[in-house]
Amino acid sequence: MSTPEESDPNVRTPPIVHTRAYQQELLEESMHRNLIIALDTGSGKTHIAMLRMKHEAERGSKKVSWFIAPTVALVEQQYEVIKTAVPVSVGLVSGASEPNQWKDASLWRKILSTHQIMVTTPQVLLDALHHAYVDLGTDIGLLVFDEAHHATGKHPYNMIMKNFYSPLPLVLTLADRKIVPIYGGNVDAAFRDLENNLDSTIRSSRKNRAELAQHVYRPEFKHVLYASPIHSWDDLPSQNYKALQAVVDALDIENDPYVISLRSRLARLQPGDDRRRLDQQLSKAVDKEGTFSHRGLRDFARAAADICVELGPWAADWYVAKVIERAKQAANPYNNIMSAWQEKEKRYLLNILSKVHVIMPPDQPDSIVNGISPKVRALIDTLIIEEGLFRSRDEEYSGLVFVTRRDTVLTLAELLRRIPETAELFRLGCLLGTSSSFRRHSFLDITREMLEETQADTLRDFKIGDKNLIVSTSVAEEGIDIQACGSVIRFDPPPNVVAWAQSRGRARRKRSSFIIMFEKTGPQKVLEWEETERQMMAAYNDPMRDAILSLDEDNLDDMDGYVEYEVASTGALLTLHSAIPHLNHFCAVIPSGGHESHVPLYDLDPPDYVAGWHSLPYRLQMPYGGPWGATVTLPRALPKHLRKFTTPRIHRTKRKAEQHVAFEAYVQLYKAGLLDNHLLPLSTAIEPDKKEEVEAMLAEVAKRASTARVSIQMDPWAISEDASTWFVHDLVVQGFPTLRMLARRTLPQFAREDFPVLYIPKHGEAMFTISPAKPAPASDDDVRRAREYTHRLFYMIYGSRMDRDKLDFSYLFLPDSDWPGEAVWEERRQWQADRRAMGQTSQSEGPYAASAAALGEQFSYPKDLAIIRGIGKADKPLRHLGWRYEALSPEEEEKFRAQYDAYPDLEISYPLIVVRSLPRRRNFLIPFTVEKTDRRWFLPPDDMPFLLHPRYATVELASKNELQYALMLPSVLRWLANALTVDAVRTNLFSENPVAETSLPLLLTAITAPAAQELSHYQRLETLGDTVLKFITSNQLYAEFPLWHEGYLSRKKDHAVANSNLAKEAVKKGLYKWIIRDRFVPRKWKPHYTTLIQSPSDEGVDEQIEEERKVPSTVENDKDDKKKKHHAEELSTKMLADVVESLIGAAYEHGGFDLAIDCTKRFGLGISWKKLPERIEEMHKVEDLDDLPEQLALVELMLNYQFKRRTFLVQALTHASYQGDSAVMSLERLEFLGDSALDMVVTDYLYHAEGKNYSPGYMHIKKEAAVNSHILAYTCLNASVVVESVMPTWTPEHGLTTSDDSQRVHLWQCLLHSSHRVLEDQNLTFARFQKHGPEIARALREDSIYPWAALTSMQAPKFISDMVESILGAVYVDSMGSLDAVRDVMRSLGLMQIVERVVVDDVDVLHPVSRLAIWAMKQDPKKKIEYKVEKEKGKVKCTVLMDEEELLHVQASYRSRVSEDEVRFTAAEQAIRKLQVLDIDPDDTIPAEDEGAVEGGNDWGNVPE
């Protein structure tokens, strides 16, 4: 079969492949039956499979072809070949793709719909079939197995066919025809088993054997005999081996650290399950002497003995010396070579190895050659001969030597490199099997590091000729893409026919050789294999073998007691073989609180050893052959009835008993609702039976989309086409006459407190109100006059941006009948109309703008004028101050004439007009104190009064009241437009919902985006609402799902409150229409003209948004309008989510948690919402305990709280490791609830902190100061109570007396647990607390900077801080949901005092790492800060680099990973002092988007927990 040439890997170029006759023969036969194609390696089996898959794709089948290979390496190799050769979509899934995370049925459906060929490992397909993500008959049209000989026993190949195969799909199997598994030499039985397992017929070519022979290069078979070793096993000549064996023989299992640890733990344990398990562990360790240390040392000695026999004494001496040398190098506690070893085991092993008196073997070649075995000598001679043969044919030599042991590979390669005869001819490489297992491998951990080159590098060098000889374990037999070799040598005879055939298949070059080395009479075994191969060849080609002989029943041993459970709705299948791994996975995903991971615990019935066997004087163990029973105990995070399961003593093997009890446990977990219909933990799938939950668990937490296409915000002034009535309202501004306002809709009736204050220059603060609509609508005449009046009113200030002739305003105004001075101004306007009628006006005058000179002469220079303009087009309106009759001084006259330099003959006449620019303040909604301007201290030049000549100026015929209204109305209308938007939210989103009663200021703040640059926006309310939402969500889930562990609850909560979920529901409800995000720019303001209401759109947003005609927003920018061509605009989904949370915050502020729940219920979020009192009642539906621990009373004293139901306190103190008989679950569920209660109390306090008005960034960092795990751990360690007692004593002098024996009991000591590791962590942490606690306490009381580094120095494990949160959760439930009770307990523990001091004394709580990062970002140019953490010789050092140069470094003792955080935080603090980094605003990191508009999250830096 031809192969594609090397090309760009990114370009799929189908190769030109010529199909051979024997390939076509087998291809055609595979079209009609299931076939096992048995051909030699290199004959093109994969090509037949590709042709078969190509045919399947070309015939238009909707089913996929599924190609399975047994290893990841083979999968990747075959994937590349298939996707190059077959021009269809090819998918790849293997263990490297993390398929265990693929717990989404829709993901698998997408894979199947978008690919025509899938290439996977068998376990991937088997798991997908088990969970019913894939259906073998429905989804797969062709199933191709590579390396068919694996289809036996419990291999996934066999499990796929056994559990899921029906007559469909068709099966094509590829097998080397030498490696059909043969057991006991019975070819017929082997064929029958394989054909039954795969429902296929084994076939080779029958019609084209001659052609097949031309393409298969058979290696020449040779064998080499070597003399038997001259040394006996009892008298090996290696000095180093003897020294090692002597030390190993002297070992005492009782000195092993593991056994010592077990005995110590056993002595401390009370009777119970945990003690029974530990007793069994100890007996087994003593009996088998199979501890990690002893087993490793015995393996080491055994390997050295084997090497001495196989390779010779020099090799054994070198091996022992090298391994011990590496072991001593690995003794460094930070060396990854021994990372899996415990420190005590390291010390124990190294102490033993130090007793081995090692001699270094000589390096002289003669000494090495003299110290090799006859077998090595025979290998060397063979290699030299083989290399000479290839050289004589002028061919490059390439060879492969197969060795059984990995240690032998390393040592043999070292020999061949040192012996001159081979060193000159061969460039050596080694291949060893790699293991990704997390299990410890004893000295394998060291020997694996003795290999200096990676497997990939070795194969590459071999391929390009840089290496010509590889010494390998069986890893090179299959699954690795290795080129054909000139000679393959089996240093050790193959253990079976499969290994023999696979290794022989590597010798595929022309005139290649396959050599097996035998001791004395070894070749007889090969004769048997050759006879077996002859029988197989005859069977392949026997035309009478067409029918497959089916067994009447499956393997009886495998099917004994076999059960399975199928989910009817999905077809997901649980079998005995899959039950244990499924149960392991279920337990593994239960959160472990940062401590030991959860696993199911199995206890056999009867146990392997009698109780206390390890301590008996005569340790006799009677053999027991069954039957067996088993009990499995699941983590305490589950309720009692789902925690322990038992199967009776009826099973033939221990494994069967464990499988059956795991099966029963998993079925019961499914029936209890803790698994989904794909038989997976709920954290990885949705609950299909809860329709109100919108794919609630499709993923852990959905990634939020960055933007959502939505239409522009609503126009509050838009009207319907049939709107013709004008409704009349009174606008009353304190200190000004009433102005009637006409609108096409009745304005809502606002409460007096809804209206804001206007801040008017020279007038001060003024309240305004808008009355409800009057009973009688406006007459047509009123409307006409109002249009003219409104046009005149606005035109004098905003005329440059208005259409002179356009009168269709959205709102109209008319002065009330009793306006003072209105008659005077009406007289003046009539006078001007008469002048215009008689043609007496100039070009600069208009209907409402008269010549200042003419008006002054006519009306005796009145003092009540308001607006004056120059006669130039660019002249702005000016405020009239008065008339000047006093003559100008020469300097004034010079300046005045310069002002009118365009009129050189200017005649100055009196009076002149005194004017000043209009006030700069145009947004009257902003308080005076917010405006920080230097105008308080001096007037800018353009604000100074100046003079105008009356002949060159005009007067606006409007009163000062009209001028003031013209200036004020944009601010009033801005507020009114926003208030109308709030009204739309009330009447649409919250129709018939109590949230509609929330005060207008709160709702207005909640829907106002920072981009609008209003005085208040939603960010503070969003911070409060976010906490409220998480709190009420936690309550709902805790009560609704009493069987769920904390992992389920957290993931469900995270999904419900995720921005993606909130934004999705916001879009569905159309919330985006009511988010105020346009800016009010008074200096660009113009009146709003009539627009029509858009036709209602669907609640959801269609992907195809059609171009719509433009509707102007409340504020229209003259130039920006041209840029807005359509309604679709990019709106951040975070903004949508933030507004939902701010509405919840507003509801909470107005009406507490009940109203917040009413608000949240409107958005659904996939949760069944009930009021908190009802949920608290549900939380109390637990049984009270009879047997309560004694320490509960002490805990209540520490908390200053008396529990009404102590069951909750017991749960709050129960660690997951606790093995007592208590029925309560472990503390994680209460910790989940207490965490949200703690956040709620702290956030509520910070939000309402008097006089602070904290920004979201400040609230976040100050909250972290009170809720981070370090301060909670400190609180737990610090809480204690003194137990008073007396102790009687007797002395001859005083007789019987009593002395004080009071003891201090700490809260952390009251944790209920059964773990020695927990106890050790508690004691170590408390020791650190005793050292650092006083300094932390002083810093919390007195320092102005929060002690982050000092708190981290305690290095407290998570379960200590979890205790505090779980206790708070217990108090919350016990007190019927009282946060006041939680707050009081926080005060008893000292937490509230910390929060209060942080606020009252303004303690700087910004984390040092965040502070330094913010400072660096603000520098110009920006600085780059890096932290380089290094571990060496028991120390850990952190170097702070600024712009890649060292600023400083900090060093400390290394105790655990938390030590790295400690030195990093300390280094950051020292850098801050050195750089004098002082005032840093955490909000400085918030990016400004639109001319200072703040939008997005508070990226102030994460506070480590």
PDB file of C-alpha atoms in Angstrom, residues 707-903:
ATOM      1  CA  THR A 707     -22.698  40.671  24.099  1.00  0.00           C
ATOM      2  CA  ALA A 708     -26.358  40.243  23.167  1.00  0.00           C
ATOM      3  CA  ARG A 709     -28.061  41.885  20.201  1.00  0.00           C
ATOM      4  CA  VAL A 710     -30.965  43.941  21.542  1.00  0.00           C
ATOM      5  CA  SER A 711     -33.017  46.950  20.489  1.00  0.00           C
ATOM      6  CA  ILE A 712     -32.345  50.469  21.765  1.00  0.00           C
ATOM      7  CA  GLN A 713     -33.862  51.739  25.028  1.00  0.00           C
ATOM      8  CA  MET A 714     -37.474  52.869  25.067  1.00  0.00           C
ATOM      9  CA  ASP A 715     -38.581  56.372  24.138  1.00  0.00           C
ATOM     10  CA  PRO A 716     -40.773  57.481  27.075  1.00  0.00           C
ATOM     11  CA  TRP A 717     -42.396  60.225  24.964  1.00  0.00           C
ATOM     12  CA  ALA A 718     -43.478  57.963  22.105  1.00  0.00           C
ATOM     13  CA  ILE A 719     -47.223  57.871  21.465  1.00  0.00           C
ATOM     14  CA  SER A 720     -49.664  55.705  19.556  1.00  0.00           C
ATOM     15  CA  GLU A 721     -50.970  56.840  16.174  1.00  0.00           C
ATOM     16  CA  ASP A 722     -54.472  57.518  17.499  1.00  0.00           C
ATOM     17  CA  ALA A 723     -53.307  59.680  20.415  1.00  0.00           C
ATOM     18  CA  SER A 724     -54.877  63.137  19.952  1.00  0.00           C
ATOM     19  CA  THR A 725     -55.849  64.320  23.429  1.00  0.00           C
ATOM     20  CA  TRP A 726     -53.559  66.658  25.347  1.00  0.00           C
ATOM     21  CA  PHE A 727     -53.694  66.281  29.124  1.00  0.00           C
ATOM     22  CA  VAL A 728     -52.951  69.265  31.335  1.00  0.00           C
ATOM     23  CA  HIS A 729     -50.681  69.166  34.408  1.00  0.00           C
ATOM     24  CA  ASP A 730     -49.277  71.904  36.608  1.00  0.00           C
ATOM     25  CA  LEU A 731     -45.517  72.231  36.937  1.00  0.00           C
ATOM     26  CA  VAL A 732     -44.697  74.110  40.103  1.00  0.00           C
ATOM     27  CA  VAL A 733     -41.113  75.101  40.909  1.00  0.00           C
ATOM     28  CA  GLN A 734     -40.608  76.576  44.344  1.00  0.00           C
ATOM     29  CA  GLY A 735     -40.145  80.343  44.012  1.00  0.00           C
ATOM     30  CA  PHE A 736     -41.454  80.557  40.443  1.00  0.00           C
ATOM     31  CA  PRO A 737     -44.932  80.957  38.950  1.00  0.00           C
ATOM     32  CA  THR A 738     -46.823  77.853  37.901  1.00  0.00           C
ATOM     33  CA  LEU A 739     -46.333  76.571  34.362  1.00  0.00           C
ATOM     34  CA  ARG A 740     -48.957  74.396  32.739  1.00  0.00           C
ATOM     35  CA  MET A 741     -47.589  71.302  31.020  1.00  0.00           C
ATOM     36  CA  LEU A 742     -49.473  69.506  28.229  1.00  0.00           C
ATOM     37  CA  ALA A 743     -48.693  65.878  27.328  1.00  0.00           C
ATOM     38  CA  ARG A 744     -50.268  63.262  25.063  1.00  0.00           C
ATOM     39  CA  ARG A 745     -50.552  60.867  27.993  1.00  0.00           C
ATOM     40  CA  THR A 746     -51.565  61.251  31.578  1.00  0.00           C
ATOM     41  CA  LEU A 747     -48.445  61.416  33.660  1.00  0.00           C
ATOM     42  CA  PRO A 748     -48.254  59.094  36.683  1.00  0.00           C
ATOM     43  CA  GLN A 749     -49.199  60.467  40.053  1.00  0.00           C
ATOM     44  CA  PHE A 750     -45.858  60.896  41.753  1.00  0.00           C
ATOM     45  CA  ALA A 751     -45.386  61.057  45.488  1.00  0.00           C
ATOM     46  CA  ARG A 752     -43.915  64.287  46.778  1.00  0.00           C
ATOM     47  CA  GLU A 753     -40.756  62.493  47.900  1.00  0.00           C
ATOM     48  CA  ASP A 754     -40.279  61.144  44.370  1.00  0.00           C
ATOM     49  CA  PHE A 755     -39.374  64.585  43.021  1.00  0.00           C
ATOM     50  CA  PRO A 756     -35.745  65.647  43.162  1.00  0.00           C
ATOM     51  CA  VAL A 757     -34.404  69.039  44.230  1.00  0.00           C
ATOM     52  CA  LEU A 758     -33.326  71.583  41.627  1.00  0.00           C
ATOM     53  CA  TYR A 759     -30.101  73.432  42.392  1.00  0.00           C
ATOM     54  CA  ILE A 760     -30.520  76.824  40.740  1.00  0.00           C
ATOM     55  CA  PRO A 761     -27.751  79.440  40.664  1.00  0.00           C
ATOM     56  CA  LYS A 762     -28.613  82.509  42.815  1.00  0.00           C
ATOM     57  CA  HIS A 763     -31.875  80.880  43.824  1.00  0.00           C
ATOM     58  CA  GLY A 764     -30.475  77.940  45.777  1.00  0.00           C
ATOM     59  CA  GLU A 765     -32.356  74.702  46.253  1.00  0.00           C
ATOM     60  CA  ALA A 766     -35.889  74.503  44.926  1.00  0.00           C
ATOM     61  CA  MET A 767     -38.425  71.692  45.047  1.00  0.00           C
ATOM     62  CA  PHE A 768     -40.666  71.090  42.082  1.00  0.00           C
ATOM     63  CA  THR A 769     -43.809  69.019  41.586  1.00  0.00           C
ATOM     64  CA  ILE A 770     -45.941  67.943  38.667  1.00  0.00           C
ATOM     65  CA  SER A 771     -49.630  67.580  39.433  1.00  0.00           C
ATOM     66  CA  PRO A 772     -51.875  64.773  38.192  1.00  0.00           C
ATOM     67  CA  ALA A 773     -53.767  65.448  34.989  1.00  0.00           C
ATOM     68  CA  LYS A 774     -56.655  67.870  35.289  1.00  0.00           C
ATOM     69  CA  PRO A 775     -60.150  66.549  34.581  1.00  0.00           C
ATOM     70  CA  ALA A 776     -60.613  68.603  31.426  1.00  0.00           C
ATOM     71  CA  PRO A 777     -58.184  68.083  28.538  1.00  0.00           C
ATOM     72  CA  ALA A 778     -56.664  71.049  26.729  1.00  0.00           C
ATOM     73  CA  SER A 779     -58.765  72.808  24.085  1.00  0.00           C
ATOM     74  CA  ASP A 780     -57.581  73.163  20.528  1.00  0.00           C
ATOM     75  CA  ASP A 781     -56.928  76.844  21.145  1.00  0.00           C
ATOM     76  CA  ASP A 782     -54.871  76.029  24.220  1.00  0.00           C
ATOM     77  CA  VAL A 783     -52.868  73.530  22.200  1.00  0.00           C
ATOM     78  CA  ARG A 784     -52.253  76.056  19.434  1.00  0.00           C
ATOM     79  CA  ARG A 785     -51.105  78.717  21.893  1.00  0.00           C
ATOM     80  CA  ALA A 786     -49.022  76.183  23.772  1.00  0.00           C
ATOM     81  CA  ARG A 787     -47.185  75.115  20.616  1.00  0.00           C
ATOM     82  CA  GLU A 788     -46.290  78.747  19.867  1.00  0.00           C
ATOM     83  CA  TYR A 789     -45.322  79.440  23.459  1.00  0.00           C
ATOM     84  CA  THR A 790     -43.183  76.297  23.741  1.00  0.00           C
ATOM     85  CA  HIS A 791     -41.416  77.154  20.498  1.00  0.00           C
ATOM     86  CA  ARG A 792     -40.730  80.706  21.723  1.00  0.00           C
ATOM     87  CA  LEU A 793     -39.635  79.519  25.160  1.00  0.00           C
ATOM     88  CA  PHE A 794     -37.065  77.026  23.899  1.00  0.00           C
ATOM     89  CA  TYR A 795     -35.993  78.887  20.776  1.00  0.00           C
ATOM     90  CA  MET A 796     -34.411  81.773  22.663  1.00  0.00           C
ATOM     91  CA  ILE A 797     -31.825  79.368  24.218  1.00  0.00           C
ATOM     92  CA  TYR A 798     -31.761  76.280  22.001  1.00  0.00           C
ATOM     93  CA  GLY A 799     -32.799  77.742  18.656  1.00  0.00           C
ATOM     94  CA  SER A 800     -29.511  76.882  16.938  1.00  0.00           C
ATOM     95  CA  ARG A 801     -30.383  73.191  17.290  1.00  0.00           C
ATOM     96  CA  MET A 802     -34.110  73.506  16.526  1.00  0.00           C
ATOM     97  CA  ASP A 803     -36.120  73.495  13.323  1.00  0.00           C
ATOM     98  CA  ARG A 804     -37.543  77.035  13.069  1.00  0.00           C
ATOM     99  CA  ASP A 805     -40.906  75.898  11.677  1.00  0.00           C
ATOM    100  CA  LYS A 806     -41.361  72.551  13.480  1.00  0.00           C
ATOM    101  CA  LEU A 807     -43.966  72.659  16.265  1.00  0.00           C
ATOM    102  CA  ASP A 808     -44.886  68.983  16.876  1.00  0.00           C
ATOM    103  CA  PHE A 809     -43.290  68.774  20.327  1.00  0.00           C
ATOM    104  CA  SER A 810     -43.852  65.793  22.606  1.00  0.00           C
ATOM    105  CA  TYR A 811     -44.763  68.164  25.429  1.00  0.00           C
ATOM    106  CA  LEU A 812     -46.132  71.719  25.481  1.00  0.00           C
ATOM    107  CA  PHE A 813     -46.096  74.524  28.005  1.00  0.00           C
ATOM    108  CA  LEU A 814     -48.284  77.545  28.809  1.00  0.00           C
ATOM    109  CA  PRO A 815     -47.925  80.056  31.635  1.00  0.00           C
ATOM    110  CA  ASP A 816     -50.639  80.028  34.242  1.00  0.00           C
ATOM    111  CA  SER A 817     -53.076  82.905  34.064  1.00  0.00           C
ATOM    112  CA  ASP A 818     -51.689  84.721  37.078  1.00  0.00           C
ATOM    113  CA  TRP A 819     -48.066  85.135  35.953  1.00  0.00           C
ATOM    114  CA  PRO A 820     -46.749  88.465  37.291  1.00  0.00           C
ATOM    115  CA  GLY A 821     -45.873  91.037  34.630  1.00  0.00           C
ATOM    116  CA  GLU A 822     -47.267  88.945  31.823  1.00  0.00           C
ATOM    117  CA  ALA A 823     -49.470  91.885  30.617  1.00  0.00           C
ATOM    118  CA  VAL A 824     -46.403  94.098  30.281  1.00  0.00           C
ATOM    119  CA  TRP A 825     -44.617  91.562  28.166  1.00  0.00           C
ATOM    120  CA  GLU A 826     -47.706  90.971  26.059  1.00  0.00           C
ATOM    121  CA  GLU A 827     -47.814  94.721  25.371  1.00  0.00           C
ATOM    122  CA  ARG A 828     -44.175  94.674  24.258  1.00  0.00           C
ATOM    123  CA  ARG A 829     -44.749  91.675  21.983  1.00  0.00           C
ATOM    124  CA  GLN A 830     -47.745  93.445  20.405  1.00  0.00           C
ATOM    125  CA  TRP A 831     -45.636  96.569  19.893  1.00  0.00           C
ATOM    126  CA  GLN A 832     -43.021  94.486  18.087  1.00  0.00           C
ATOM    127  CA  ALA A 833     -45.714  92.833  15.925  1.00  0.00           C
ATOM    128  CA  ASP A 834     -46.964  96.264  14.922  1.00  0.00           C
ATOM    129  CA  ARG A 835     -43.460  97.381  14.003  1.00  0.00           C
ATOM    130  CA  ARG A 836     -42.956  94.309  11.854  1.00  0.00           C
ATOM    131  CA  ALA A 837     -46.291  94.911  10.151  1.00  0.00           C
ATOM    132  CA  MET A 838     -45.209  98.456   9.299  1.00  0.00           C
ATOM    133  CA  GLY A 839     -41.757  97.357   8.088  1.00  0.00           C
ATOM    134  CA  GLN A 840     -39.924  99.239  10.841  1.00  0.00           C
ATOM    135  CA  THR A 841     -37.750  96.304  12.003  1.00  0.00           C
ATOM    136  CA  SER A 842     -34.211  95.513  10.995  1.00  0.00           C
ATOM    137  CA  GLN A 843     -32.924  92.199   9.626  1.00  0.00           C
ATOM    138  CA  SER A 844     -31.602  91.086  12.999  1.00  0.00           C
ATOM    139  CA  GLU A 845     -35.008  91.392  14.641  1.00  0.00           C
ATOM    140  CA  GLY A 846     -37.754  88.788  14.736  1.00  0.00           C
ATOM    141  CA  PRO A 847     -41.243  88.230  16.140  1.00  0.00           C
ATOM    142  CA  TYR A 848     -39.846  87.885  19.658  1.00  0.00           C
ATOM    143  CA  ALA A 849     -36.542  89.738  19.299  1.00  0.00           C
ATOM    144  CA  ALA A 850     -36.681  93.553  19.180  1.00  0.00           C
ATOM    145  CA  SER A 851     -34.008  96.182  18.740  1.00  0.00           C
ATOM    146  CA  ALA A 852     -32.660  97.082  22.181  1.00  0.00           C
ATOM    147  CA  ALA A 853     -32.399 100.763  21.236  1.00  0.00           C
ATOM    148  CA  ALA A 854     -35.957 100.929  19.920  1.00  0.00           C
ATOM    149  CA  LEU A 855     -37.414  99.018  22.870  1.00  0.00           C
ATOM    150  CA  GLY A 856     -35.489 101.194  25.339  1.00  0.00           C
ATOM    151  CA  GLU A 857     -36.704 104.394  23.761  1.00  0.00           C
ATOM    152  CA  GLN A 858     -40.300 103.103  23.585  1.00  0.00           C
ATOM    153  CA  PHE A 859     -40.523 101.684  27.115  1.00  0.00           C
ATOM    154  CA  SER A 860     -38.113 103.982  28.993  1.00  0.00           C
ATOM    155  CA  TYR A 861     -35.286 101.529  29.248  1.00  0.00           C
ATOM    156  CA  PRO A 862     -37.015  98.878  31.416  1.00  0.00           C
ATOM    157  CA  LYS A 863     -35.025  96.978  34.055  1.00  0.00           C
ATOM    158  CA  ASP A 864     -36.927  93.662  33.818  1.00  0.00           C
ATOM    159  CA  LEU A 865     -35.272  92.485  30.617  1.00  0.00           C
ATOM    160  CA  ALA A 866     -33.881  88.956  30.619  1.00  0.00           C
ATOM    161  CA  ILE A 867     -32.009  88.028  27.431  1.00  0.00           C
ATOM    162  CA  ILE A 868     -29.870  90.297  25.242  1.00  0.00           C
ATOM    163  CA  ARG A 869     -28.098  89.254  22.030  1.00  0.00           C
ATOM    164  CA  GLY A 870     -25.565  90.860  19.820  1.00  0.00           C
ATOM    165  CA  ILE A 871     -26.586  91.165  16.189  1.00  0.00           C
ATOM    166  CA  GLY A 872     -23.939  88.723  14.924  1.00  0.00           C
ATOM    167  CA  LYS A 873     -25.029  85.216  13.922  1.00  0.00           C
ATOM    168  CA  ALA A 874     -22.660  83.627  16.409  1.00  0.00           C
ATOM    169  CA  ASP A 875     -23.687  85.892  19.286  1.00  0.00           C
ATOM    170  CA  LYS A 876     -24.940  83.863  22.265  1.00  0.00           C
ATOM    171  CA  PRO A 877     -27.801  84.853  24.551  1.00  0.00           C
ATOM    172  CA  LEU A 878     -26.617  87.077  27.415  1.00  0.00           C
ATOM    173  CA  ARG A 879     -28.161  87.945  30.750  1.00  0.00           C
ATOM    174  CA  HIS A 880     -29.326  91.559  31.112  1.00  0.00           C
ATOM    175  CA  LEU A 881     -27.918  93.262  34.223  1.00  0.00           C
ATOM    176  CA  GLY A 882     -29.092  96.879  33.658  1.00  0.00           C
ATOM    177  CA  TRP A 883     -28.511 100.149  31.796  1.00  0.00           C
ATOM    178  CA  ARG A 884     -25.439 102.366  32.151  1.00  0.00           C
ATOM    179  CA  TYR A 885     -25.972 106.082  31.942  1.00  0.00           C
ATOM    180  CA  GLU A 886     -22.521 107.042  33.220  1.00  0.00           C
ATOM    181  CA  ALA A 887     -20.026 108.097  30.567  1.00  0.00           C
ATOM    182  CA  LEU A 888     -17.150 105.797  29.724  1.00  0.00           C
ATOM    183  CA  SER A 889     -13.651 106.579  30.832  1.00  0.00           C
ATOM    184  CA  PRO A 890     -11.009 106.867  28.087  1.00  0.00           C
ATOM    185  CA  GLU A 891      -9.739 103.371  28.863  1.00  0.00           C
ATOM    186  CA  GLU A 892     -13.270 101.972  28.846  1.00  0.00           C
ATOM    187  CA  GLU A 893     -14.096 103.738  25.618  1.00  0.00           C
ATOM    188  CA  GLU A 894     -10.962 102.382  23.955  1.00  0.00           C
ATOM    189  CA  LYS A 895     -11.884  98.876  24.997  1.00  0.00           C
ATOM    190  CA  PHE A 896     -15.522  99.398  23.961  1.00  0.00           C
ATOM    191  CA  ARG A 897     -14.585 100.622  20.476  1.00  0.00           C
ATOM    192  CA  ALA A 898     -12.217  97.665  20.059  1.00  0.00           C
ATOM    193  CA  GLN A 899     -15.245  95.493  20.664  1.00  0.00           C
ATOM    194  CA  TYR A 900     -16.990  97.196  17.707  1.00  0.00           C
ATOM    195  CA  ASP A 901     -13.961  97.527  15.427  1.00  0.00           C
ATOM    196  CA  ALA A 902     -16.209  96.624  12.483  1.00  0.00           C
ATOM    197  CA  TYR A 903     -17.941  99.993  12.996  1.00  0.00           C
TER     198      TYR A 903
END
